[in-house]
Amino acid sequence: ERKISGQTCLSLGEEKKMSTRGVIIVKENKKETMIYNHSDSYPSNMMIKINQRLLECRKANLNYLLYKEEILSGRFTDTAIITINTIKEIDYLFHEYIYILDFDKQTWSAYRTQFTEQGKDPKKLDNSKGKLIRILLNIPFDKEIKVYEDEDLEEDKAIIVEEREEGNSYEIIKSKNIYYLFNLSGELIFKGKNKEEVIREAVIKKL
């Protein structure tokens, strides 16, 4: 384990100090390296940061390996606590979100953790007992994503952007044959399989 001075993590343009802990796991040549991030690891920050950086590499025709080195050097995360180990090192009580970047397959995935160990004595809890709840799986490095809050579940959701149509005060995104209507604040207003129905909803909502 080694520590390198890191950088402050910004969330959607606003400086925050929320200790939402997570890790990025870099996979390459059957080797896994875990990098810890102390604050703002929730999807509406970290998923967007990862996606934006990957898209920047593609747009500038940069090698994705440069981004890998940025992560491994600790310059991408806010603490740079690096462990040369495997996914088995996840602490399901401490690590809240997990991001796995596979540089061999050029895909990445996002998960939230769920602690499953049940015990009466909190001093004897096994933090290695838990499971990963999928947020988005095997996202190609060159694909754009949209992260939004599911108000019913009170958690972040993410979709891969296949098509985008923008209005004066709304955007419609198609993903897996579903059309999503968002206002300019990024709030999900409506979704459905029929695009015309979604557009009518935009008119009804006066977007």
Coordinates of C-alpha atoms in Angstrom, one line a residue:
E1 CA 0.0 0.0 0.0
R2 CA 1.3 3.5 -0.8
K3 CA 0.0 7.0 -0.5
I4 CA 0.4 9.9 -2.8
S5 CA -1.0 13.4 -2.2
G6 CA -4.2 13.6 -4.3
Q7 CA -6.5 16.3 -5.4
T8 CA -9.9 17.7 -4.3
C9 CA -12.9 16.0 -5.9
L10 CA -15.5 18.3 -7.3
S11 CA -19.2 17.2 -7.7
L12 CA -21.0 18.7 -10.7
G13 CA -19.1 22.0 -10.4
E14 CA -19.8 22.3 -6.6
E15 CA -17.2 21.7 -4.0
K16 CA -18.4 19.2 -1.4
K17 CA -16.9 17.3 1.4
M18 CA -19.2 14.3 1.7
S19 CA -17.4 11.1 2.8
T20 CA -19.1 8.8 0.3
R21 CA -16.4 6.2 0.1
G22 CA -15.6 4.1 -2.9
V23 CA -12.9 2.4 -4.9
I24 CA -11.9 2.2 -8.5
I25 CA -10.6 -1.2 -9.6
V26 CA -8.3 -1.3 -12.6
K27 CA -8.2 -4.7 -14.4
E28 CA -5.4 -5.4 -16.9
N29 CA -3.5 -8.6 -17.9
K30 CA -5.5 -10.6 -15.3
K31 CA -4.3 -8.2 -12.6
E32 CA -6.5 -6.1 -10.4
T33 CA -5.4 -2.9 -8.7
M34 CA -7.7 -1.1 -6.2
I35 CA -7.6 2.7 -5.7
Y36 CA -9.5 4.2 -2.8
N37 CA -11.6 7.4 -3.1
H38 CA -12.7 9.0 0.1
S39 CA -15.3 11.6 -0.8
D40 CA -18.1 12.0 -3.4
S41 CA -17.9 8.5 -4.8
Y42 CA -21.7 8.4 -5.6
P43 CA -22.6 7.9 -9.2
S44 CA -23.8 11.4 -9.9
N45 CA -20.2 12.5 -9.4
M46 CA -17.8 9.6 -9.9
M47 CA -19.7 7.9 -12.8
I48 CA -19.8 11.2 -14.6
K49 CA -16.1 11.9 -14.0
I50 CA -15.1 8.5 -15.3
N51 CA -17.3 8.8 -18.3
Q52 CA -16.2 12.3 -19.1
R53 CA -12.5 11.4 -18.9
L54 CA -13.0 8.4 -21.2
L55 CA -14.8 10.4 -23.7
E56 CA -12.1 13.1 -23.6
C57 CA -9.5 10.5 -24.4
R58 CA -11.6 9.3 -27.4
K59 CA -12.2 12.8 -28.7
A60 CA -8.5 13.8 -28.4
N61 CA -7.5 10.4 -29.9
L62 CA -5.5 9.7 -26.7
N63 CA -4.6 6.2 -25.6
Y64 CA -6.8 4.9 -22.8
L65 CA -3.7 3.7 -21.2
L66 CA -2.8 7.3 -20.3
Y67 CA -6.0 7.5 -18.3
K68 CA -5.1 4.2 -16.7
E69 CA -1.8 5.7 -15.5
E70 CA -3.6 8.7 -14.3
I71 CA -5.8 6.5 -12.0
L72 CA -2.9 4.3 -10.9
S73 CA -0.8 7.4 -10.0
G74 CA -3.5 8.7 -7.7
R75 CA -4.1 11.8 -9.7
F76 CA -7.7 11.0 -10.6
T77 CA -9.0 10.1 -7.1
D78 CA -8.8 12.3 -3.9
T79 CA -6.6 10.1 -1.7
A80 CA -4.5 7.8 -3.8
I81 CA -4.5 4.8 -1.4
I82 CA -3.5 2.1 -3.7
T83 CA -3.6 -1.7 -3.0
I84 CA -2.1 -4.2 -5.4
N85 CA -4.7 -6.9 -4.7
T86 CA -8.0 -8.2 -5.9
I87 CA -11.7 -7.5 -5.7
K88 CA -11.7 -9.7 -2.6
E89 CA -10.4 -6.7 -0.6
I90 CA -13.7 -4.8 -0.8
D91 CA -15.0 -3.8 2.6
Y92 CA -18.8 -3.9 2.3
L93 CA -19.3 -1.7 5.4
F94 CA -16.7 0.9 4.4
H95 CA -16.8 1.0 0.6
E96 CA -20.1 2.3 -0.7
Y97 CA -19.5 2.3 -4.5
I98 CA -17.3 0.2 -6.7
Y99 CA -16.2 1.1 -10.2
I100 CA -14.4 -1.6 -12.3
L101 CA -12.5 -0.5 -15.4
D102 CA -11.3 -3.4 -17.6
F103 CA -8.6 -2.1 -19.9
D104 CA -8.3 -5.4 -21.7
K105 CA -12.0 -5.4 -22.8
Q106 CA -12.2 -1.6 -22.7
T107 CA -15.4 -1.7 -20.7
W108 CA -16.3 -0.5 -17.2
S109 CA -19.0 -1.2 -14.7
A110 CA -20.5 0.5 -11.6
Y111 CA -21.9 -1.1 -8.5
R112 CA -23.1 -0.1 -5.0
T113 CA -22.3 -2.4 -2.2
Q114 CA -24.7 -4.2 0.2
F115 CA -23.5 -5.6 3.5
T116 CA -25.0 -9.0 4.2
E117 CA -23.3 -10.2 7.4
Q118 CA -25.8 -10.6 10.2
G119 CA -24.5 -10.8 13.7
K120 CA -25.5 -9.7 17.2
D121 CA -22.1 -8.5 18.2
P122 CA -21.0 -5.5 16.1
K123 CA -17.4 -6.1 17.1
K124 CA -17.4 -9.5 15.4
L125 CA -19.0 -8.4 12.1
D126 CA -17.2 -9.7 8.9
N127 CA -16.9 -6.7 6.6
S128 CA -15.9 -9.0 3.7
K129 CA -19.5 -10.4 3.6
G130 CA -21.6 -8.6 1.1
K131 CA -22.7 -8.3 -2.5
L132 CA -22.4 -5.9 -5.4
I133 CA -25.7 -4.3 -6.7
R134 CA -25.3 -3.5 -10.3
I135 CA -25.9 0.1 -11.5
L136 CA -24.6 -0.3 -15.0
L137 CA -22.6 -3.2 -16.5
N138 CA -20.0 -3.5 -19.2
I139 CA -20.2 0.0 -20.5
P140 CA -17.9 0.4 -23.6
F141 CA -15.2 3.1 -23.0
D142 CA -16.5 5.1 -26.0
K143 CA -20.1 5.3 -25.0
E144 CA -21.8 8.3 -23.2
I145 CA -23.9 7.7 -20.2
K146 CA -26.6 9.7 -18.4
V147 CA -26.9 9.6 -14.6
Y148 CA -30.1 10.6 -12.9
E149 CA -31.8 10.3 -9.6
D150 CA -34.6 7.8 -9.2
E151 CA -36.9 9.7 -6.8
D152 CA -39.0 6.6 -5.9
L153 CA -35.9 4.6 -4.9
E154 CA -33.9 7.6 -3.7
E155 CA -30.8 6.4 -5.5
D156 CA -28.8 7.2 -8.7
K157 CA -29.5 5.4 -11.9
A158 CA -27.6 5.4 -15.2
I159 CA -28.3 4.6 -18.8
I160 CA -26.2 4.4 -22.0
V161 CA -27.0 7.2 -24.4
E162 CA -27.9 5.8 -27.8
E163 CA -29.8 8.8 -29.2
R164 CA -30.3 12.4 -27.9
E165 CA -32.8 15.0 -28.9
E166 CA -32.7 18.5 -27.3
G167 CA -35.4 21.0 -27.0
N168 CA -35.4 24.5 -25.6
S169 CA -36.0 23.3 -22.1
Y170 CA -35.7 19.5 -22.3
E171 CA -33.8 16.6 -23.7
I172 CA -35.0 13.1 -24.8
I173 CA -32.6 10.2 -24.5
K174 CA -33.1 6.8 -26.1
S175 CA -31.6 3.8 -24.3
K176 CA -32.5 0.2 -25.0
N177 CA -35.7 1.1 -26.8
I178 CA -36.9 3.3 -23.9
Y179 CA -37.2 7.1 -24.3
Y180 CA -36.4 9.2 -21.3
L181 CA -37.6 12.8 -20.9
F182 CA -35.4 15.1 -18.7
N183 CA -35.7 18.8 -17.9
L184 CA -32.6 21.0 -18.2
S185 CA -31.9 20.4 -14.5
G186 CA -31.4 16.7 -15.3
E187 CA -34.5 15.5 -13.5
L188 CA -36.4 12.6 -15.1
I189 CA -39.9 13.8 -16.0
F190 CA -41.3 10.8 -17.9
K191 CA -40.2 7.6 -19.8
G192 CA -41.9 5.3 -22.2
K193 CA -41.4 3.1 -25.3
N194 CA -43.3 5.5 -27.6
K195 CA -41.3 8.6 -28.6
E196 CA -44.4 10.6 -29.6
E197 CA -45.9 9.9 -26.2
V198 CA -42.8 11.2 -24.5
I199 CA -42.9 14.4 -26.7
R200 CA -46.5 15.0 -25.8
E201 CA -45.6 14.7 -22.2
A202 CA -43.0 17.4 -22.8
V203 CA -45.7 19.7 -24.2
I204 CA -48.1 18.9 -21.4
K205 CA -45.4 19.8 -18.8
K206 CA -44.7 22.9 -20.8
L207 CA -41.0 22.1 -21.2

